[in-house]
XYZ file of C-alpha atoms in Angstrom:
676
model
C 7.607 34.860 -20.616
C 11.492 34.923 -19.734
C 10.745 32.530 -16.492
C 9.679 29.720 -18.480
C 13.310 29.373 -20.076
C 14.862 28.825 -16.844
C 14.787 25.833 -15.335
C 11.662 25.227 -12.700
C 9.327 22.473 -11.870
C 5.874 20.501 -12.778
C 3.743 19.027 -10.283
C 0.793 18.567 -11.007
C -2.475 18.649 -12.247
C -4.078 15.928 -14.737
C -7.488 16.024 -14.909
C -10.019 12.123 -15.098
C -10.179 12.037 -18.790
C -14.224 11.852 -17.813
C -16.143 15.032 -16.361
C -17.184 15.448 -13.170
C -20.253 16.794 -11.008
C -20.846 20.659 -10.983
C -20.625 21.633 -7.121
C -23.201 23.894 -5.200
C -22.140 27.548 -5.650
C -21.392 28.365 -2.534
C -22.402 31.765 -2.974
C -26.058 30.571 -3.292
C -25.852 28.129 -0.722
C -28.629 26.424 0.304
C -30.241 25.890 4.072
C -28.636 23.935 6.739
C -31.610 22.070 7.248
C -31.290 21.754 3.469
C -27.638 21.077 3.143
C -28.526 18.033 6.010
C -30.787 16.686 3.816
C -28.660 16.945 0.712
C -25.601 14.676 2.162
C -28.000 11.842 3.697
C -29.715 11.552 0.712
C -29.170 8.102 -0.238
C -27.119 4.999 2.091
C -24.437 5.550 -1.206
C -22.990 8.796 -1.312
C -19.420 8.208 0.431
C -18.082 10.386 3.768
C -15.387 10.692 2.917
C -13.918 10.374 -0.634
C -13.869 12.842 -2.365
C -16.647 13.881 -4.604
C -19.032 16.485 -5.335
C -22.016 18.042 -3.997
C -23.953 17.607 -7.149
C -23.608 15.447 -10.556
C -21.375 13.907 -12.528
C -17.712 14.186 -11.842
C -14.496 12.475 -12.085
C -6.199 16.393 -10.479
C -4.416 17.461 -8.430
C -2.176 20.444 -7.248
C -0.281 21.822 -3.886
C 0.366 25.499 -3.794
C 0.904 27.688 -1.093
C 0.512 25.354 1.232
C -2.774 25.027 -0.774
C -4.401 20.988 -2.371
C -6.141 22.228 -5.393
C -8.289 19.673 -7.202
C -9.618 20.560 -10.846
C -11.749 18.961 -12.915
C -14.037 18.012 -15.081
C -17.457 18.512 -14.497
C -21.219 18.610 -16.452
C -22.972 21.756 -14.418
C -25.902 20.225 -15.804
C -27.295 16.133 -14.552
C -25.246 13.529 -13.474
C -23.725 12.372 -16.741
C -21.099 12.736 -19.064
C -23.243 14.202 -22.320
C -25.048 16.756 -20.960
C -23.977 20.071 -22.049
C -20.244 21.389 -22.308
C -17.264 20.819 -19.727
C -16.406 22.844 -16.991
C -13.094 22.804 -14.997
C -14.789 22.351 -11.074
C -12.508 23.403 -8.624
C -12.344 22.333 -4.854
C -8.968 23.720 -1.993
C -8.059 21.261 1.032
C -5.437 21.398 3.645
C -4.893 17.960 4.295
C -6.054 16.042 1.183
C -9.346 14.687 2.624
C -11.557 17.287 4.156
C -12.583 19.800 0.886
C -14.356 22.880 0.408
C -15.942 23.745 -3.388
C -14.870 27.050 -5.035
C -16.071 28.378 -8.206
C -15.589 26.898 -11.546
C -12.170 27.116 -12.731
C -12.807 27.045 -16.285
C -15.897 27.262 -18.790
C -16.821 26.521 -21.880
C -16.439 30.448 -23.293
C -13.807 30.409 -26.125
C -13.625 29.744 -30.237
C -10.494 26.596 -28.825
C -12.664 25.353 -26.043
C -16.535 26.770 -27.169
C -17.207 22.326 -26.988
C -15.623 21.749 -24.016
C -12.772 21.858 -21.033
C -11.447 18.364 -20.946
C -8.583 17.149 -19.541
C -5.211 18.510 -18.850
C -2.517 19.194 -16.080
C -0.768 21.815 -14.253
C 2.520 22.521 -14.193
C 4.542 25.049 -12.102
C 7.094 27.045 -13.952
C 10.212 28.246 -13.053
C 9.179 31.016 -10.550
C 6.539 28.734 -9.008
C 3.962 29.601 -11.155
C 1.440 27.777 -12.524
C -0.086 26.920 -15.581
C -2.815 25.154 -16.931
C -2.362 22.544 -20.152
C -5.782 21.717 -21.462
C -8.177 19.730 -23.880
C -10.282 22.366 -25.013
C -13.503 20.940 -28.382
C -13.264 23.974 -30.638
C -15.658 25.006 -32.921
C -15.220 22.212 -35.749
C -15.182 19.354 -32.660
C -11.280 19.110 -32.901
C -9.638 18.209 -29.538
C -6.638 20.646 -29.495
C -4.431 21.779 -26.124
C -4.438 25.403 -24.630
C -3.414 27.180 -21.810
C -4.649 29.234 -18.693
C -2.652 31.075 -15.920
C -3.794 32.510 -12.771
C -5.794 36.407 -12.705
C -3.515 36.431 -9.639
C -0.517 33.846 -9.150
C -0.392 35.590 -4.916
C -3.367 34.143 -4.464
C -3.303 30.941 -3.070
C -7.254 29.859 -4.030
C -5.912 30.280 -7.268
C -10.047 31.450 -7.686
C -10.021 33.003 -11.215
C -7.722 31.755 -14.444
C -7.052 33.528 -17.826
C -7.246 31.665 -20.568
C -5.235 33.591 -23.601
C -6.389 34.415 -27.110
C -3.521 32.856 -28.618
C -4.527 29.308 -27.809
C -4.510 27.202 -29.348
C -0.797 26.360 -28.784
C -1.241 22.747 -29.963
C -3.527 22.785 -32.845
C -4.482 19.107 -34.241
C -1.930 16.957 -36.314
C -2.704 15.900 -39.630
C -2.159 12.308 -39.138
C -4.411 12.104 -35.510
C -7.913 12.158 -35.531
C -9.795 14.766 -34.419
C -11.725 13.764 -31.481
C -8.687 11.284 -30.129
C -6.007 14.171 -29.510
C -5.889 14.868 -25.466
C -4.914 14.896 -21.967
C -2.017 16.945 -21.810
C 0.705 15.809 -19.224
C 2.674 17.563 -16.461
C 5.237 19.213 -18.202
C 8.763 18.730 -17.782
C 11.919 20.585 -18.233
C 15.585 18.879 -19.594
C 18.497 19.725 -19.243
C 18.342 21.869 -22.816
C 15.996 24.391 -20.921
C 12.719 23.296 -23.313
C 9.639 22.087 -21.377
C 8.187 18.495 -22.692
C 4.764 17.432 -22.717
C 3.402 14.312 -23.146
C 0.269 14.325 -25.514
C -2.712 10.608 -26.004
C -3.083 10.481 -29.518
C -5.201 8.013 -32.212
C -3.971 7.553 -35.466
C -5.872 7.727 -38.736
C -3.663 4.486 -39.009
C -4.708 2.932 -36.130
C -1.930 3.636 -33.940
C -2.581 4.122 -30.138
C -0.349 6.642 -29.267
C 1.553 8.734 -27.021
C 3.029 11.664 -28.959
C 5.898 14.455 -27.171
C 5.904 17.752 -27.846
C 8.682 20.357 -27.356
C 8.993 24.414 -26.955
C 10.874 26.798 -24.991
C 8.284 29.590 -23.681
C 4.726 27.886 -23.280
C 3.365 29.051 -26.055
C 5.252 27.921 -29.438
C 5.740 24.285 -29.476
C 6.900 21.597 -31.632
C 6.316 17.668 -32.057
C 9.247 15.230 -31.608
C 9.965 12.666 -34.647
C 9.654 9.634 -32.021
C 6.521 8.681 -29.946
C 6.900 8.214 -25.955
C 5.246 4.976 -26.084
C 3.211 3.756 -29.578
C 1.125 0.174 -29.679
C -0.746 -1.574 -33.322
C -2.604 -3.296 -30.585
C -3.530 -1.635 -27.720
C -6.149 1.014 -28.875
C -6.455 4.516 -27.840
C -4.574 4.947 -24.847
C -5.289 8.706 -23.046
C -4.296 10.302 -19.576
C -0.486 9.414 -19.833
C 1.591 9.751 -16.986
C 5.550 9.932 -17.213
C 6.891 10.302 -14.115
C 11.171 9.334 -12.160
C 10.616 7.635 -8.325
C 12.986 7.158 -5.652
C 15.262 4.063 -5.925
C 13.759 0.592 -4.298
C 12.379 0.993 -0.672
C 12.681 4.671 -1.457
C 8.951 5.575 0.301
C 10.454 9.875 -0.600
C 8.643 11.309 -3.913
C 10.237 12.482 -6.717
C 9.785 15.813 -8.804
C 10.606 16.469 -12.165
C 13.814 17.854 -12.416
C 16.806 18.221 -14.963
C 19.355 16.887 -13.102
C 17.245 12.920 -12.676
C 17.958 13.001 -16.184
C 18.291 9.254 -17.747
C 19.925 7.616 -15.282
C 16.883 7.378 -12.808
C 14.039 5.029 -13.691
C 10.456 6.603 -14.407
C 7.338 4.552 -14.260
C 5.185 5.436 -17.484
C 0.442 5.129 -16.603
C -1.478 4.733 -20.005
C -4.979 4.425 -19.569
C -6.878 2.034 -22.398
C -9.529 2.522 -23.325
C -11.037 -0.993 -24.849
C -10.571 -2.550 -21.198
C -11.014 0.514 -19.353
C -7.742 -0.140 -17.064
C -5.362 1.605 -16.123
C -1.757 0.031 -16.635
C 2.007 0.905 -15.748
C 5.560 0.039 -16.257
C 9.080 0.785 -14.719
C 11.348 2.144 -17.300
C 14.029 4.364 -18.865
C 13.377 8.110 -20.330
C 15.581 9.414 -22.740
C 15.243 13.027 -22.072
C 18.099 13.401 -25.788
C 15.567 11.967 -27.726
C 12.270 12.192 -25.121
C 11.902 8.785 -25.784
C 10.457 5.671 -22.944
C 12.279 2.287 -23.204
C 10.224 -0.565 -20.403
C 12.334 -2.344 -19.024
C 11.585 -7.162 -18.821
C 7.954 -6.012 -21.045
C 6.688 -5.506 -24.425
C 5.453 -2.467 -26.544
C 1.418 -3.474 -25.551
C 0.356 -1.734 -22.046
C -2.131 -4.375 -21.190
C 0.493 -6.792 -20.393
C 2.193 -4.305 -17.564
C 1.501 -3.823 -14.368
C -1.590 -2.589 -13.170
C -2.054 0.308 -10.499
C -6.152 -1.393 -9.801
C -7.829 -4.443 -11.032
C -11.344 -3.591 -9.556
C -13.300 -0.578 -11.689
C -11.214 2.365 -11.528
C -9.644 4.432 -14.402
C -7.926 7.993 -16.032
C -5.678 7.629 -12.103
C -3.191 10.377 -12.153
C 0.273 10.778 -9.704
C 1.508 14.620 -8.575
C 4.370 14.824 -6.379
C 3.555 16.735 -2.624
C 5.542 18.835 -2.368
C 4.373 19.747 0.923
C 5.180 15.913 2.064
C 7.725 14.458 -0.071
C 5.646 11.836 -1.610
C 4.204 11.481 -4.608
C 0.068 10.923 -4.677
C -1.912 8.730 -6.954
C -6.095 9.638 -7.820
C -8.045 7.238 -9.842
C -11.377 7.994 -10.707
C -14.262 5.064 -9.483
C -17.422 5.750 -12.056
C -21.121 4.119 -11.011
C -22.157 0.587 -12.159
C -25.758 0.420 -11.373
C -28.173 1.683 -13.842
C -28.135 5.321 -15.389
C -31.344 6.373 -14.566
C -30.342 5.923 -10.642
C -27.840 8.272 -10.385
C -29.595 10.606 -12.314
C -32.249 10.111 -9.388
C -29.975 10.295 -7.005
C -27.999 13.306 -8.346
C -24.685 13.081 -8.439
C -21.667 10.312 -9.701
C -18.482 9.219 -9.505
C -15.683 9.383 -6.803
C -12.495 9.470 -6.582
C -10.256 6.857 -4.626
C -8.516 7.977 -1.476
C -5.209 9.661 -2.331
C -2.382 6.917 -2.781
C 0.959 6.915 -1.867
C 3.059 5.147 -4.383
C 6.879 4.313 -4.255
C 9.642 1.725 -5.787
C 9.134 -1.727 -3.522
C 12.163 -3.255 -2.213
C 13.061 -5.777 -4.967
C 12.508 -2.671 -7.503
C 9.247 -5.008 -9.314
C 6.769 -3.015 -8.989
C 5.038 0.168 -7.530
C 3.725 -0.071 -3.032
C 0.227 2.195 -2.982
C -0.535 3.075 0.773
C -3.228 4.887 1.738
C -2.637 8.787 2.761
C -1.445 8.999 6.483
C -4.421 11.466 6.535
C -6.936 8.860 6.474
C -6.256 7.538 10.187
C -7.191 10.974 11.037
C -10.557 10.107 10.507
C -10.668 6.991 13.026
C -12.741 6.882 15.947
C -13.427 3.523 17.589
C -10.984 1.029 16.899
C -11.361 -2.951 17.715
C -8.369 -4.672 18.354
C -7.729 -8.620 18.072
C -4.340 -10.917 18.417
C -3.648 -14.593 18.499
C -6.987 -15.843 16.777
C -7.357 -18.363 14.807
C -10.153 -19.608 11.824
C -10.499 -23.397 11.498
C -11.660 -24.505 8.446
C -15.423 -23.117 7.867
C -14.858 -20.664 9.865
C -16.261 -17.346 10.511
C -16.235 -14.837 12.682
C -18.223 -11.052 12.691
C -15.921 -8.349 13.768
C -18.353 -6.327 16.466
C -17.861 -2.588 17.741
C -16.969 -1.660 13.854
C -20.378 -0.306 12.132
C -19.582 -1.771 8.277
C -21.217 1.381 5.834
C -18.406 3.365 7.155
C -15.200 0.999 8.583
C -10.742 0.764 7.871
C -10.248 -2.757 8.627
C -6.040 -4.148 9.456
C -5.958 -7.741 9.502
C -2.590 -10.027 8.860
C -3.234 -14.402 8.498
C -1.144 -16.710 9.057
C -0.679 -20.165 7.084
C 0.509 -22.704 8.874
C 0.924 -25.176 6.212
C 0.643 -24.956 2.329
C 0.009 -28.326 1.832
C -2.991 -28.112 1.244
C -2.314 -25.267 -2.517
C -4.182 -26.115 -4.925
C -3.097 -26.821 -8.052
C -3.391 -24.458 -11.458
C -3.249 -24.629 -15.005
C -1.157 -22.704 -17.174
C -3.536 -20.356 -18.603
C -5.688 -20.036 -15.171
C -2.613 -17.664 -14.485
C -3.545 -15.146 -17.697
C -6.702 -14.253 -16.182
C -7.159 -13.957 -12.350
C -10.401 -12.281 -12.528
C -12.077 -15.490 -14.154
C -10.132 -17.400 -11.519
C -11.692 -15.338 -8.710
C -14.852 -16.386 -10.734
C -14.264 -19.898 -10.945
C -12.842 -19.566 -7.141
C -15.158 -17.502 -5.132
C -15.140 -17.628 -1.464
C -18.442 -20.061 -1.477
C -16.203 -22.784 -3.087
C -14.381 -24.716 -0.519
C -10.713 -24.481 -1.129
C -7.442 -25.772 0.711
C -5.251 -23.108 1.444
C -8.264 -20.208 1.546
C -10.004 -18.745 0.609
C -10.146 -16.591 4.100
C -10.027 -12.915 4.526
C -13.389 -10.868 4.982
C -17.387 -9.905 4.342
C -17.691 -6.645 3.954
C -20.821 -4.757 3.531
C -22.559 -7.323 4.365
C -26.334 -7.936 6.181
C -27.551 -9.476 8.814
C -28.328 -12.571 7.218
C -25.403 -12.708 4.428
C -27.721 -12.673 1.690
C -26.203 -9.263 0.257
C -22.440 -8.849 1.209
C -19.364 -8.364 -0.371
C -16.249 -10.470 -0.196
C -12.591 -9.658 0.477
C -10.053 -13.028 0.350
C -7.223 -14.303 0.093
C -6.296 -18.190 -1.921
C -2.954 -19.880 -2.348
C -2.114 -21.895 -5.810
C 0.480 -24.130 -6.779
C 2.006 -24.404 -10.388
C 5.248 -26.068 -10.755
C 6.579 -25.880 -7.388
C 6.070 -22.728 -6.900
C 2.869 -21.247 -5.004
C 0.770 -18.515 -6.101
C -1.201 -16.458 -4.097
C -4.375 -14.982 -5.602
C -6.603 -12.371 -3.840
C -10.522 -11.410 -4.955
C -13.093 -9.392 -4.778
C -16.317 -10.813 -5.549
C -18.923 -8.783 -5.955
C -21.556 -11.096 -7.346
C -23.115 -11.225 -3.258
C -23.273 -7.671 -2.886
C -26.732 -7.152 -4.163
C -29.419 -8.527 -4.174
C -30.644 -5.848 -7.497
C -30.828 -7.617 -11.206
C -29.401 -4.512 -12.158
C -26.360 -3.828 -11.152
C -22.913 -4.384 -12.516
C -21.505 -7.000 -10.025
C -18.517 -9.147 -11.379
C -15.669 -10.691 -9.486
C -11.470 -8.384 -9.427
C -8.658 -10.515 -9.044
C -5.121 -10.281 -9.663
C -2.669 -12.149 -7.980
C 0.027 -10.757 -5.151
C 4.249 -10.619 -5.974
C 4.879 -12.290 -2.765
C 7.208 -15.622 -1.587
C 4.077 -16.832 0.617
C 6.353 -20.043 0.961
C 9.208 -17.819 2.938
C 6.737 -15.366 4.423
C 3.442 -17.778 5.864
C 1.978 -14.659 5.630
C -0.076 -11.923 4.294
C -2.215 -9.025 4.854
C -5.072 -7.274 4.265
C -5.993 -3.944 4.495
C -9.764 -2.438 3.208
C -11.670 0.867 3.971
C -15.703 0.541 3.264
C -17.131 3.755 2.663
C -20.801 3.111 1.582
C -20.731 1.860 -2.026
C -16.890 2.016 -2.433
C -14.390 -0.905 -1.147
C -11.043 -0.422 -1.848
C -8.569 -3.590 -1.063
C -4.585 -3.512 -0.492
C -3.756 -7.113 -0.140
C 0.321 -7.268 0.888
C 1.298 -4.259 1.654
C 0.250 -2.574 -1.491
C 1.161 -5.098 -4.007
C -1.731 -5.338 -5.383
C -4.929 -3.580 -4.884
C -8.792 -3.678 -5.661
C -11.367 -0.942 -5.943
C -15.172 -1.836 -5.630
C -18.942 0.014 -5.990
C -21.297 -1.957 -4.447
C -25.005 -1.316 -4.030
C -26.367 -3.355 -1.477
C -30.190 -3.073 -0.908
C -29.806 -3.679 3.215
C -28.439 -0.614 3.701
C -32.051 2.107 3.323
C -32.834 -0.209 6.532
C -30.538 -1.818 8.143
C -26.478 -1.615 9.007
C -24.265 -3.082 7.734
C -21.558 -5.803 9.177
C -18.213 -6.933 9.232
C -16.516 -10.538 8.813
C -13.799 -12.819 8.670
C -13.839 -16.053 7.043
C -12.502 -19.315 6.210
C -13.184 -21.477 3.490
C -10.271 -23.501 3.175
C -9.376 -26.914 4.828
C -6.664 -26.098 6.999
C -6.755 -23.573 9.589
C -5.327 -19.931 9.370
C -4.028 -18.053 12.238
C -5.503 -13.967 12.554
C -1.875 -12.634 14.162
C -3.166 -9.184 14.274
C -6.606 -6.851 13.464
C -7.078 -3.833 13.841
C -10.997 -2.476 12.708
C -11.666 1.740 13.532
C -15.024 3.309 12.196
C -13.853 6.575 10.089
C -15.872 9.428 10.445
C -16.608 11.356 7.714
C -15.092 13.845 5.422
C -16.764 17.426 5.062
C -16.125 17.406 1.074
C -17.796 19.420 -1.212
C -21.041 19.747 0.984
C -23.492 22.407 0.118
C -23.068 25.673 3.180
C -20.615 23.127 5.034
C -17.841 24.433 3.049
C -14.368 25.859 5.010
C -13.899 28.721 2.145
C -16.853 30.696 0.552
C -16.190 32.174 -3.096
C -15.907 35.054 -1.094
C -12.977 33.783 0.826
C -14.595 33.887 3.949
C -14.428 31.269 7.237
C -17.615 29.815 8.143
C -16.258 27.441 11.157
C -18.297 27.324 14.200
C -14.804 26.728 16.676
C -11.257 28.728 14.293
C -8.229 30.086 14.711
C -6.846 32.429 12.194
C -3.157 33.074 12.709
C -3.858 37.075 10.665
C -4.476 38.329 14.805
C -4.411 34.741 16.589
C -8.366 34.757 17.181
C -9.522 31.681 19.121
C -13.443 31.568 19.272
C -14.744 29.091 21.696
C -18.570 29.243 21.619
C -18.731 32.233 24.078
C -15.207 32.887 24.405
C -13.270 34.785 21.724
C -9.651 35.835 22.616
C -7.418 38.055 20.099
C -4.219 38.130 20.276
C -2.522 40.953 18.028
C 0.831 41.583 16.736
C 2.249 38.167 17.759
C 0.771 38.574 22.034
C 1.702 42.666 22.321
C -1.701 42.908 23.251
C -4.555 40.795 24.608
C -8.261 40.869 23.963
C -10.368 38.621 25.512
C -14.399 38.813 25.535
C -17.333 37.284 26.151
C -20.752 37.128 23.820
C -23.645 35.117 23.618
C -25.019 35.195 20.449
C -29.246 34.216 19.907
C -28.586 32.619 16.666
C -26.142 29.899 18.020
C -29.341 27.531 19.046
C -30.679 26.940 15.648
C -27.569 27.787 13.704
C -23.827 28.095 12.456
C -22.393 31.269 12.988
C -19.755 32.530 10.292
C -15.986 34.510 10.183
C -15.151 36.807 7.931
C -12.812 39.376 7.528
C -13.366 42.642 6.397
C -12.106 46.424 5.469
C -14.019 49.193 6.408
C -10.901 51.577 5.448
C -10.453 53.969 2.297
C -7.313 52.082 1.582
C -6.466 48.010 0.317
C -5.543 46.129 2.710
C -3.600 42.966 1.620
C -3.846 39.281 3.069
C -0.382 38.022 2.899
C -1.716 34.710 5.503
C -4.713 33.783 6.508
C -4.567 29.980 8.179
C -7.586 28.869 10.231
C -8.352 25.340 11.699
C -11.582 23.693 12.883
C -10.971 22.824 17.154
C -12.144 19.791 18.540
C -13.511 19.311 21.884
C -11.384 18.919 25.142
C -11.767 16.032 27.315
C -13.109 19.036 30.413
C -14.287 17.552 33.016
C -17.538 15.308 31.801
C -18.795 12.940 33.961
C -18.425 9.939 33.622
C -15.041 10.359 30.880
C -12.145 11.565 32.769
C -9.156 10.292 31.781
C -8.116 9.087 35.038
C -10.868 6.830 37.202
C -10.609 6.616 41.167
C -8.470 3.545 40.733
C -6.337 3.432 37.550
C -5.571 4.636 34.232
C -8.978 3.883 31.916
C -8.167 2.238 28.980
C -8.107 4.448 25.988
C -11.227 5.035 24.242
C -9.671 4.052 21.145
C -9.012 0.849 21.553
């Protein structure tokens, strides 16, 4: 354990607070016909958001070229309350397509026998990851435990060992027995000691985030001062502390001792009483292990919101592969429990978001990671259109159930901006309810109608509205679910937040909305304000959804740019369709394996050995390929062991090779690109 004393650094892995669903083990793969049926058994299941194949779901890590997502998992049904929680495990090479592996941890020891709850991962000096996680022990106390990979050379990290000396942090005397959880990613101070933050509800009613120090990840000592403490916010959980680069710098920062007290830090808290996530910028003192917010009070409910919609228990991690910080959040269901039990799954993750400090240094900006764009297919573009008062235009040519829409609205005049009462500025969600999309305004409402039925009886509106207060303009962003479905038993509120933008100077504002069946994620003002919503329209069972732009203000609004794309489905934990099985076999129809660089293309197999020193090409005609997928295996039939030091495999998209009517060049001229 001497390596623990060296200056390494923590990337992360923190499980979001609520549990996660059981993934069907690929060793018990269902028939392919059943797998297809499982993927399409209901209209609300997402196509490119992370969720398990089955049951209840609810952090991430980059290790040896592979992204890992470990999550709390109820193996018995699509609810939080049944059974003891395990840690599910999926892997990816792009944060978009995911394959399920077997559970990373199950509740099988005295220190976690009643559940393996949330936690995080830290990288040690030698690059080995280690878990710190909350276990529910035999007395139903929440305690903090460690776990190590059984084989750190395995890039898939399939097996984990929980030392018998757990727990490493016992329940403190002044903490409520079931309010001590969610250890953060650990970080290393300049004194060579590790730190970790743990959420705690003190017996005197204080909500607190405690700091513990250790030199060896085994013996931990509580710091005299908490990282955060408030008598007003109640229990806070899932803490996240991380450094950020300077204003406008989109590069991510990892925890390093050299950051020290000079760097700007972000502290994030999830607040149970509001079920919302809040963050604040400030300074972290690595000598006293205290955090001081900048221009904010100590009640975290007054801080910035990561998302003004239906998300909770967000967690960021440093992506060393692309030098960025990525944020994930959990979006639970908001339809009745019997419905999602019947569907057999519950909960999704938002799309991974890149986060960085805004140019003015006042807040974080969020944007979907660039990998999402690999799913884009057909594109519809529009330039310079104008929407007059009461105008509505359908965006034709893009499927409404899986779409990515980016639009820039120009505001020719702000004269009609409505005055707003100071009290209304304190509650943007309520203001969105009072001033919905159907309420005529001055400057706005203007925006998008998504997941809309043909008769518009069902639609989710995402829009802006400009108000005026004491000579200054305020831009309100809303996602209104009140007409998202004709069902009466669904939670369908309006959500809202103000966008910190100088609209008088800019005279334009952007909106990007991602639609994925029952999830609507919207990014206003270049990611200054984000709203995620869950919608359950009834029309999707029998008809397609549509997309519209609208303007219900008295003044005209110009659409200076609109781009909309169909999005292809990602491969996300589908039974029988994973990229990697528990035996680490690959079963892709078309793949390249870099060990010997085999190229497989239906009836052609080209193999390049020794970096191309020997090449063999063969033609094969398997009968099974007519009715089922082909698979790919590694094997060793010798008497000695063989180590696979590296394996890379890719699915290859088909090339356009002399397909009639689909060439790139016609007889006369270049054919317009399909994507436009």
